[in-house]
């Protein structure tokens, strides 16, 4: 009887896992940042991998992608982000926040090499000490956040499937405020 109960319980977990559609629409935050509140600013002293030290992120809706170079799921989301960027063009700014898990991933040269090999579809900052990760309260790789034209967190997605999950939100945001706003940078 005990074996039958264990099998039934295991089967229920399998069915639940297989029927999860990955819908994060009931989420109210990305990490520790609640939807509708100001997204944490990027400080001026960041280690930008493929951008000048002083960047202007204003003028577009911003997609913030928390990733790391040795995370296969993170690499899958890069392809999804490329699709979104192709659809929205200059109305969408992509900022990749490379937040390391392993000591090797802290090295800016390792990150730079990964960005070049991937042809990463946006700006990338090396968050070597995970300061940005901690400011946002991120808990998993990959995490994708969308910041609206006023600098507020508008939505997000954890895991693969970001393109499908975030496309309707991005379509609405770009239509409502084409070419305006973005995440506050603190950069001059």
Coordinates of N, CA and C in Angstrom, one line a residue:
X1 N 0.8 -1.2 0.0 CA 0.0 0.0 0.0 C 0.9 1.3 0.0
X2 N 1.9 1.2 0.8 CA 2.8 2.4 0.9 C 3.5 2.6 -0.5
X3 N 3.8 1.6 -1.2 CA 4.5 1.7 -2.5 C 3.5 2.3 -3.5
X4 N 2.2 1.9 -3.4 CA 1.2 2.5 -4.3 C 1.0 4.0 -4.0
X5 N 1.0 4.4 -2.8 CA 0.9 5.8 -2.4 C 2.1 6.6 -2.9
X6 N 3.3 6.1 -2.8 CA 4.5 6.7 -3.3 C 4.4 6.9 -4.8
X7 N 4.0 5.8 -5.5 CA 3.9 5.9 -7.0 C 2.9 6.9 -7.4
X8 N 1.7 6.9 -6.7 CA 0.7 7.9 -7.1 C 1.1 9.3 -6.8
X9 N 1.8 9.5 -5.7 CA 2.4 10.9 -5.4 C 3.4 11.3 -6.5
X10 N 4.3 10.4 -6.8 CA 5.3 10.7 -7.9 C 4.6 11.0 -9.2
X11 N 3.6 10.3 -9.5 CA 2.8 10.5 -10.8 C 2.2 11.9 -10.8
X12 N 1.6 12.3 -9.6 CA 1.0 13.6 -9.5 C 2.0 14.7 -9.8
X13 N 3.2 14.5 -9.2 CA 4.3 15.5 -9.4 C 4.7 15.6 -10.9
X14 N 4.8 14.4 -11.5 CA 5.2 14.4 -12.9 C 4.1 15.1 -13.8
X15 N 2.9 14.8 -13.5 CA 1.8 15.4 -14.3 C 1.8 16.9 -14.1
X16 N 2.0 17.3 -12.8 CA 2.0 18.7 -12.6 C 3.1 19.4 -13.3
X17 N 4.3 18.8 -13.3 CA 5.5 19.4 -13.9 C 5.3 19.4 -15.4
X18 N 4.7 18.4 -16.0 CA 4.5 18.4 -17.5 C 3.3 19.2 -17.9
X19 N 2.4 19.6 -17.1 CA 1.3 20.5 -17.5 C 1.6 21.9 -17.2
X20 N 2.7 22.3 -16.5 CA 3.1 23.7 -16.3 C 3.4 24.3 -17.6
X21 N 2.6 25.4 -17.9 CA 2.8 26.0 -19.2 C 3.8 27.2 -19.1
X22 N 4.5 27.3 -18.0 CA 5.5 28.3 -17.8 C 5.0 29.7 -17.8
X23 N 3.7 29.9 -17.6 CA 3.0 31.2 -17.5 C 3.4 31.9 -16.3
X24 N 4.1 33.0 -16.4 CA 4.5 33.8 -15.2 C 3.6 35.0 -15.1
X25 N 2.4 35.0 -15.7 CA 1.6 36.2 -15.8 C 1.1 36.6 -14.4
X26 N 1.0 35.7 -13.5 CA 0.6 36.0 -12.1 C 1.7 36.6 -11.3
X27 N 2.9 36.6 -11.8 CA 4.0 37.2 -11.0 C 3.7 38.7 -10.8
X28 N 4.2 39.2 -9.7 CA 4.1 40.6 -9.3 C 5.4 41.3 -9.2
X29 N 6.5 40.6 -9.4 CA 7.8 41.1 -9.2 C 8.9 40.4 -10.0
X30 N 10.0 41.0 -10.2 CA 11.2 40.3 -10.7 C 12.2 40.4 -9.6
X31 N 12.6 39.3 -9.0 CA 13.5 39.4 -7.9 C 12.8 40.1 -6.8
X32 N 13.5 41.2 -6.2 CA 12.9 41.9 -5.1 C 12.2 43.2 -5.6
X33 N 12.2 43.4 -6.9 CA 11.6 44.7 -7.5 C 10.1 44.4 -7.9
X34 N 9.2 45.1 -7.3 CA 7.8 45.0 -7.6 C 7.4 45.7 -8.9
X35 N 6.5 45.1 -9.7 CA 6.0 45.7 -10.9 C 5.5 47.1 -10.5
X36 N 5.8 48.1 -11.4 CA 5.3 49.4 -11.2 C 6.2 50.3 -10.3
X37 N 7.2 49.7 -9.8 CA 8.2 50.5 -9.0 C 9.4 50.8 -9.8
X38 N 10.2 51.8 -9.4 CA 11.4 52.1 -10.1 C 12.4 51.0 -10.2
X39 N 12.9 50.7 -11.4 CA 14.0 49.7 -11.5 C 15.3 50.3 -10.9
X40 N 16.1 49.5 -10.3 CA 17.4 50.0 -9.8 C 18.2 50.6 -10.9
X41 N 18.9 51.7 -10.6 CA 19.7 52.4 -11.6 C 21.1 51.6 -11.7
X42 N 21.6 51.8 -12.9 CA 23.0 51.3 -13.2 C 23.9 52.4 -12.7
X43 N 24.9 52.1 -11.9 CA 25.9 53.1 -11.5 C 26.9 53.4 -12.5
X44 N 27.6 54.5 -12.4 CA 28.5 55.0 -13.4 C 29.8 54.2 -13.4
X45 N 30.2 53.5 -12.4 CA 31.4 52.8 -12.3 C 31.4 51.3 -12.7
X46 N 30.5 51.0 -13.6 CA 30.3 49.6 -14.0 C 31.3 49.2 -15.1
X47 N 31.6 47.9 -15.2 CA 32.5 47.3 -16.2 C 31.7 46.9 -17.4
X48 N 31.5 47.9 -18.3 CA 30.8 47.6 -19.6 C 31.7 46.8 -20.5
X49 N 31.3 45.8 -21.1 CA 32.1 44.9 -21.9 C 32.1 45.4 -23.4
X50 N 31.0 45.8 -23.9 CA 30.9 46.2 -25.3 C 30.3 47.6 -25.5
X51 N 30.5 48.5 -24.5 CA 29.9 49.8 -24.6 C 30.9 50.8 -24.0
X52 N 30.7 52.1 -24.3 CA 31.5 53.1 -23.7 C 31.2 53.2 -22.2
X53 N 32.0 53.8 -21.4 CA 31.8 53.9 -20.0 C 30.5 54.8 -19.7
X54 N 30.2 55.7 -20.6 CA 29.1 56.6 -20.4 C 28.1 56.3 -21.5
X55 N 27.0 55.6 -21.1 CA 26.0 55.2 -22.1 C 24.7 55.9 -21.7
X56 N 23.9 56.1 -22.7 CA 22.6 56.7 -22.6 C 21.5 55.6 -22.9
X57 N 20.8 55.2 -21.9 CA 19.8 54.2 -22.1 C 18.4 54.8 -22.2
X58 N 18.3 56.1 -22.3 CA 17.0 56.7 -22.5 C 16.5 56.6 -23.9
X59 N 15.2 56.7 -24.1 CA 14.7 56.7 -25.4 C 14.0 55.4 -25.9
X60 N 14.1 54.3 -25.1 CA 13.5 53.1 -25.4 C 13.0 52.3 -24.2
X61 N 12.2 51.4 -24.5 CA 11.9 50.4 -23.5 C 13.1 49.5 -23.3
X62 N 13.4 49.1 -22.1 CA 14.6 48.3 -21.8 C 14.4 46.9 -21.3
X63 N 15.1 46.0 -21.9 CA 15.0 44.6 -21.5 C 16.3 44.3 -20.8
X64 N 16.2 43.9 -19.6 CA 17.4 43.6 -18.8 C 17.5 42.1 -18.6
X65 N 18.6 41.5 -19.1 CA 18.8 40.0 -19.1 C 19.9 39.6 -18.2
X66 N 19.5 38.9 -17.1 CA 20.5 38.4 -16.1 C 21.0 37.1 -16.6
X67 N 22.2 36.9 -16.9 CA 22.8 35.7 -17.5 C 24.2 35.4 -17.0
X68 N 24.7 34.3 -17.4 CA 26.1 33.9 -17.2 C 26.6 33.0 -18.3
X69 N 27.8 33.1 -18.7 CA 28.3 32.5 -19.9 C 28.4 31.0 -19.9
X70 N 28.3 30.4 -18.7 CA 28.4 28.9 -18.7 C 27.0 28.3 -18.3
X71 N 26.0 29.1 -18.5 CA 24.6 28.6 -18.2 C 23.9 28.3 -19.5
X72 N 23.7 27.0 -19.8 CA 23.1 26.7 -21.1 C 21.7 27.3 -21.3
X73 N 20.9 27.3 -20.2 CA 19.6 27.9 -20.3 C 19.7 29.4 -20.6
X74 N 20.7 30.0 -20.1 CA 20.9 31.4 -20.3 C 21.2 31.7 -21.8
X75 N 22.0 30.7 -22.4 CA 22.4 30.9 -23.8 C 21.2 30.7 -24.7
X76 N 20.2 29.8 -24.2 CA 19.0 29.7 -25.0 C 18.2 31.0 -25.0
X77 N 18.2 31.7 -23.9 CA 17.4 32.9 -23.9 C 18.1 34.0 -24.8
X78 N 19.4 33.9 -25.1 CA 20.0 34.9 -26.0 C 19.3 34.8 -27.3
X79 N 19.0 33.6 -27.8 CA 18.3 33.5 -29.1 C 16.9 34.1 -29.0
X80 N 16.2 34.0 -27.9 CA 14.9 34.5 -27.7 C 15.0 36.1 -27.7
X81 N 16.0 36.6 -27.1 CA 16.2 38.0 -27.1 C 16.5 38.6 -28.4
X82 N 17.3 37.8 -29.2 CA 17.5 38.2 -30.6 C 16.2 38.4 -31.4
X83 N 15.3 37.4 -31.2 CA 14.0 37.5 -31.9 C 13.3 38.8 -31.5
X84 N 13.2 39.1 -30.2 CA 12.5 40.3 -29.7 C 13.2 41.5 -30.3
X85 N 14.5 41.5 -30.3 CA 15.2 42.7 -30.8 C 15.0 42.9 -32.3
X86 N 14.9 41.8 -33.0 CA 14.6 41.9 -34.4 C 13.2 42.4 -34.6
X87 N 12.3 42.0 -33.8 CA 10.9 42.5 -33.9 C 10.7 44.0 -33.6
X88 N 11.4 44.4 -32.5 CA 11.2 45.8 -32.0 C 12.2 46.8 -32.4
X89 N 13.3 46.3 -32.9 CA 14.4 47.2 -33.4 C 14.9 48.2 -32.4
X90 N 15.0 49.4 -32.8 CA 15.6 50.5 -31.9 C 14.6 50.9 -30.8
X91 N 13.4 50.4 -30.8 CA 12.4 50.7 -29.8 C 12.7 49.9 -28.5
X92 N 13.6 48.9 -28.6 CA 13.9 48.1 -27.5 C 15.5 48.1 -27.3
X93 N 15.9 48.5 -26.1 CA 17.3 48.4 -25.7 C 17.5 47.2 -24.9
X94 N 18.5 46.4 -25.2 CA 18.8 45.2 -24.5 C 20.1 45.4 -23.7
X95 N 20.0 45.1 -22.4 CA 21.2 45.2 -21.5 C 21.4 43.8 -20.8
X96 N 22.5 43.2 -21.2 CA 22.8 41.9 -20.6 C 23.6 42.2 -19.3
X97 N 23.2 41.6 -18.2 CA 23.9 41.7 -16.9 C 24.5 40.4 -16.7
X98 N 25.8 40.3 -16.9 CA 26.5 39.0 -16.7 C 26.9 38.9 -15.2
X99 N 26.2 38.0 -14.5 CA 26.3 37.9 -13.1 C 26.9 36.5 -12.8
X100 N 28.2 36.4 -12.4 CA 28.9 35.1 -12.4 C 28.4 34.2 -11.2
X101 N 28.5 32.9 -11.4 CA 28.3 31.9 -10.4 C 29.7 31.3 -10.0
X102 N 30.5 31.1 -10.9 CA 31.8 30.5 -10.7 C 32.9 31.5 -10.8
X103 N 34.1 31.3 -10.1 CA 35.2 32.3 -10.1 C 35.7 32.6 -11.5
X104 N 35.7 31.6 -12.4 CA 36.2 31.9 -13.7 C 35.3 32.9 -14.5
X105 N 34.1 33.0 -14.1 CA 33.1 33.8 -14.8 C 33.3 35.3 -14.4
X106 N 34.0 35.6 -13.4 CA 34.3 37.0 -12.9 C 35.1 37.7 -13.9
X107 N 36.0 37.0 -14.5 CA 37.0 37.6 -15.4 C 36.4 38.3 -16.6
X108 N 36.7 39.6 -16.8 CA 36.1 40.4 -17.9 C 36.5 39.8 -19.2
X109 N 37.7 39.3 -19.3 CA 38.1 38.7 -20.6 C 37.3 37.5 -21.0
X110 N 36.9 36.7 -20.0 CA 36.0 35.5 -20.2 C 34.6 36.0 -20.7
X111 N 34.1 37.0 -20.1 CA 32.8 37.6 -20.5 C 32.9 38.2 -21.9
X112 N 34.0 38.9 -22.1 CA 34.2 39.6 -23.4 C 34.2 38.5 -24.5
X113 N 34.9 37.4 -24.3 CA 35.0 36.3 -25.2 C 33.6 35.7 -25.5
X114 N 32.9 35.5 -24.4 CA 31.5 34.9 -24.6 C 30.6 35.9 -25.4
X115 N 30.7 37.2 -25.1 CA 29.9 38.2 -25.8 C 30.2 38.1 -27.3
X116 N 31.5 38.0 -27.6 CA 31.9 38.0 -29.0 C 31.5 36.7 -29.7
X117 N 31.7 35.6 -29.0 CA 31.3 34.3 -29.6 C 29.8 34.2 -29.8
X118 N 29.0 34.7 -28.9 CA 27.5 34.7 -29.0 C 27.0 35.7 -30.0
X119 N 27.8 36.8 -30.2 CA 27.2 37.9 -30.9 C 26.1 38.5 -30.1
X120 N 26.4 38.7 -28.8 CA 25.3 39.1 -27.9 C 24.5 40.3 -28.4
X121 N 23.2 40.3 -28.4 CA 22.4 41.3 -29.1 C 22.1 42.5 -28.3
X122 N 23.1 43.0 -27.5 CA 22.8 44.2 -26.7 C 24.1 44.6 -26.0
X123 N 23.9 45.6 -25.1 CA 25.0 46.0 -24.3 C 25.2 45.0 -23.2
X124 N 26.4 44.8 -22.7 CA 26.7 43.9 -21.6 C 27.5 44.5 -20.6
X125 N 27.1 44.3 -19.3 CA 27.9 44.8 -18.2 C 28.3 43.6 -17.4
X126 N 29.6 43.6 -17.0 CA 30.1 42.5 -16.2 C 29.8 42.8 -14.7
X127 N 28.9 42.1 -14.1 CA 28.5 42.3 -12.7 C 29.3 41.4 -11.9
X128 N 30.6 41.5 -11.9 CA 31.6 40.6 -11.3 C 31.3 40.4 -9.8
X129 N 30.9 41.4 -9.1 CA 30.7 41.3 -7.7 C 29.2 41.1 -7.3
X130 N 28.4 40.9 -8.4 CA 27.0 40.7 -8.3 C 26.2 41.8 -7.6
X131 N 26.7 43.0 -7.7 CA 26.1 44.2 -7.1 C 24.7 44.5 -7.8
X132 N 24.7 44.4 -9.1 CA 23.4 44.6 -9.8 C 22.4 43.5 -9.5
X133 N 22.9 42.3 -9.5 CA 22.1 41.1 -9.1 C 21.5 41.3 -7.8
X134 N 22.3 41.7 -6.8 CA 21.8 42.0 -5.4 C 20.8 43.1 -5.4
X135 N 21.1 44.2 -6.1 CA 20.2 45.4 -6.1 C 18.8 45.0 -6.6
X136 N 18.8 44.1 -7.6 CA 17.5 43.7 -8.1 C 16.9 42.5 -7.3
X137 N 17.7 41.8 -6.5 CA 17.2 40.7 -5.7 C 16.9 39.5 -6.6
X138 N 17.7 39.3 -7.7 CA 17.5 38.2 -8.6 C 17.9 36.9 -7.9
X139 N 17.2 35.9 -8.2 CA 17.4 34.6 -7.6 C 17.8 33.4 -8.5
X140 N 17.7 33.7 -9.8 CA 17.9 32.5 -10.8 C 18.4 33.1 -12.1
X141 N 19.1 32.2 -12.8 CA 19.5 32.5 -14.2 C 18.7 31.6 -15.1
X142 N 18.3 32.0 -16.2 CA 18.2 33.4 -16.7 C 17.0 34.1 -16.1
X143 N 17.1 35.4 -15.9 CA 15.9 36.2 -15.6 C 15.9 37.4 -16.6
X144 N 14.8 37.7 -17.1 CA 14.6 38.8 -18.0 C 13.6 39.7 -17.5
X145 N 13.9 41.0 -17.4 CA 13.0 42.0 -16.9 C 12.8 43.1 -17.9
X146 N 11.6 43.7 -17.9 CA 11.2 44.7 -18.8 C 11.0 46.0 -18.0
X147 N 11.7 47.1 -18.4 CA 11.5 48.4 -17.8 C 10.8 49.3 -18.8
X148 N 9.7 49.9 -18.3 CA 8.9 50.8 -19.1 C 9.5 52.1 -19.4
X149 N 8.8 52.9 -20.2 CA 9.4 54.2 -20.6 C 9.5 55.2 -19.5
X150 N 9.0 54.9 -18.4 CA 9.2 55.8 -17.2 C 10.2 55.3 -16.2
X151 N 10.9 54.2 -16.6 CA 11.9 53.6 -15.7 C 11.4 52.7 -14.6
X152 N 10.2 52.3 -14.8 CA 9.6 51.3 -13.8 C 9.5 49.9 -14.3
X153 N 9.7 49.0 -13.4 CA 9.6 47.6 -13.8 C 8.2 47.3 -14.3
X154 N 8.1 46.7 -15.5 CA 6.8 46.5 -16.1 C 6.5 45.0 -16.2
X155 N 7.5 44.1 -16.2 CA 7.2 42.7 -16.3 C 8.5 41.9 -16.3
X156 N 8.4 40.6 -16.3 CA 9.6 39.8 -16.4 C 9.3 38.4 -16.5
X157 N 10.4 37.6 -16.7 CA 10.2 36.2 -16.9 C 11.5 35.5 -16.4
X158 N 11.3 34.3 -15.7 CA 12.4 33.5 -15.3 C 12.5 32.2 -16.1
X159 N 13.6 31.9 -16.6 CA 13.8 30.7 -17.4 C 13.6 30.9 -18.9
X160 N 13.5 29.8 -19.6 CA 13.3 29.9 -21.1 C 11.8 30.3 -21.3
X161 N 11.6 30.8 -22.6 CA 10.2 31.2 -22.9 C 10.0 32.6 -22.8
X162 N 11.0 33.4 -22.6 CA 10.9 34.9 -22.3 C 10.3 35.6 -23.5
X163 N 10.6 35.2 -24.7 CA 10.1 35.8 -25.9 C 8.6 35.7 -26.0
X164 N 8.1 34.5 -25.9 CA 6.7 34.3 -25.9 C 5.9 35.0 -24.8
X165 N 6.5 34.9 -23.6 CA 5.9 35.5 -22.4 C 5.9 37.0 -22.4
X166 N 6.9 37.6 -22.9 CA 7.0 39.1 -22.8 C 6.6 39.8 -24.1
X167 N 6.4 39.1 -25.2 CA 6.1 39.8 -26.5 C 4.8 40.6 -26.4
X168 N 3.7 40.1 -25.8 CA 2.5 41.0 -25.7 C 2.7 42.2 -24.9
X169 N 3.4 42.1 -23.8 CA 3.7 43.3 -23.0 C 4.6 44.3 -23.8
X170 N 5.6 43.8 -24.4 CA 6.5 44.7 -25.2 C 5.7 45.4 -26.4
X171 N 4.8 44.6 -27.0 CA 4.0 45.2 -28.1 C 3.2 46.4 -27.6
X172 N 2.6 46.2 -26.4 CA 1.7 47.2 -25.8 C 2.6 48.4 -25.4
X173 N 3.7 48.2 -24.8 CA 4.6 49.3 -24.3 C 5.2 50.1 -25.5
X174 N 5.6 49.4 -26.5 CA 6.2 50.1 -27.6 C 5.1 50.9 -28.4
X175 N 3.9 50.4 -28.5 CA 2.9 51.1 -29.1 C 2.4 52.3 -28.4
X176 N 2.5 52.2 -27.0 CA 2.0 53.3 -26.2 C 3.1 54.4 -26.1
X177 N 4.3 54.1 -26.1 CA 5.4 55.1 -25.9 C 6.5 54.8 -26.8
X178 N 6.3 54.8 -28.1 CA 7.5 54.5 -29.0 C 8.6 55.5 -28.9
X179 N 9.8 54.9 -28.7 CA 11.0 55.7 -28.6 C 11.2 56.6 -27.4
X180 N 10.5 56.3 -26.3 CA 10.7 57.2 -25.1 C 11.1 56.3 -23.9
X181 N 11.8 57.0 -23.0 CA 12.1 56.4 -21.7 C 13.0 55.2 -21.7
X182 N 13.4 54.8 -20.5 CA 14.2 53.6 -20.3 C 14.6 53.6 -18.9
X183 N 15.5 52.6 -18.6 CA 15.9 52.4 -17.2 C 16.8 53.6 -16.8
X184 N 16.7 54.1 -15.6 CA 17.6 55.2 -15.1 C 19.0 54.7 -15.0
X185 N 20.0 55.5 -15.4 CA 21.4 55.0 -15.4 C 22.3 55.6 -14.4
X186 N 22.0 56.8 -14.0 CA 23.0 57.5 -13.2 C 24.2 57.9 -13.9
X187 N 24.2 57.6 -15.2 CA 25.4 58.0 -16.1 C 25.1 59.3 -16.8
X188 N 26.2 60.1 -17.0 CA 26.0 61.4 -17.5 C 26.4 61.6 -18.9

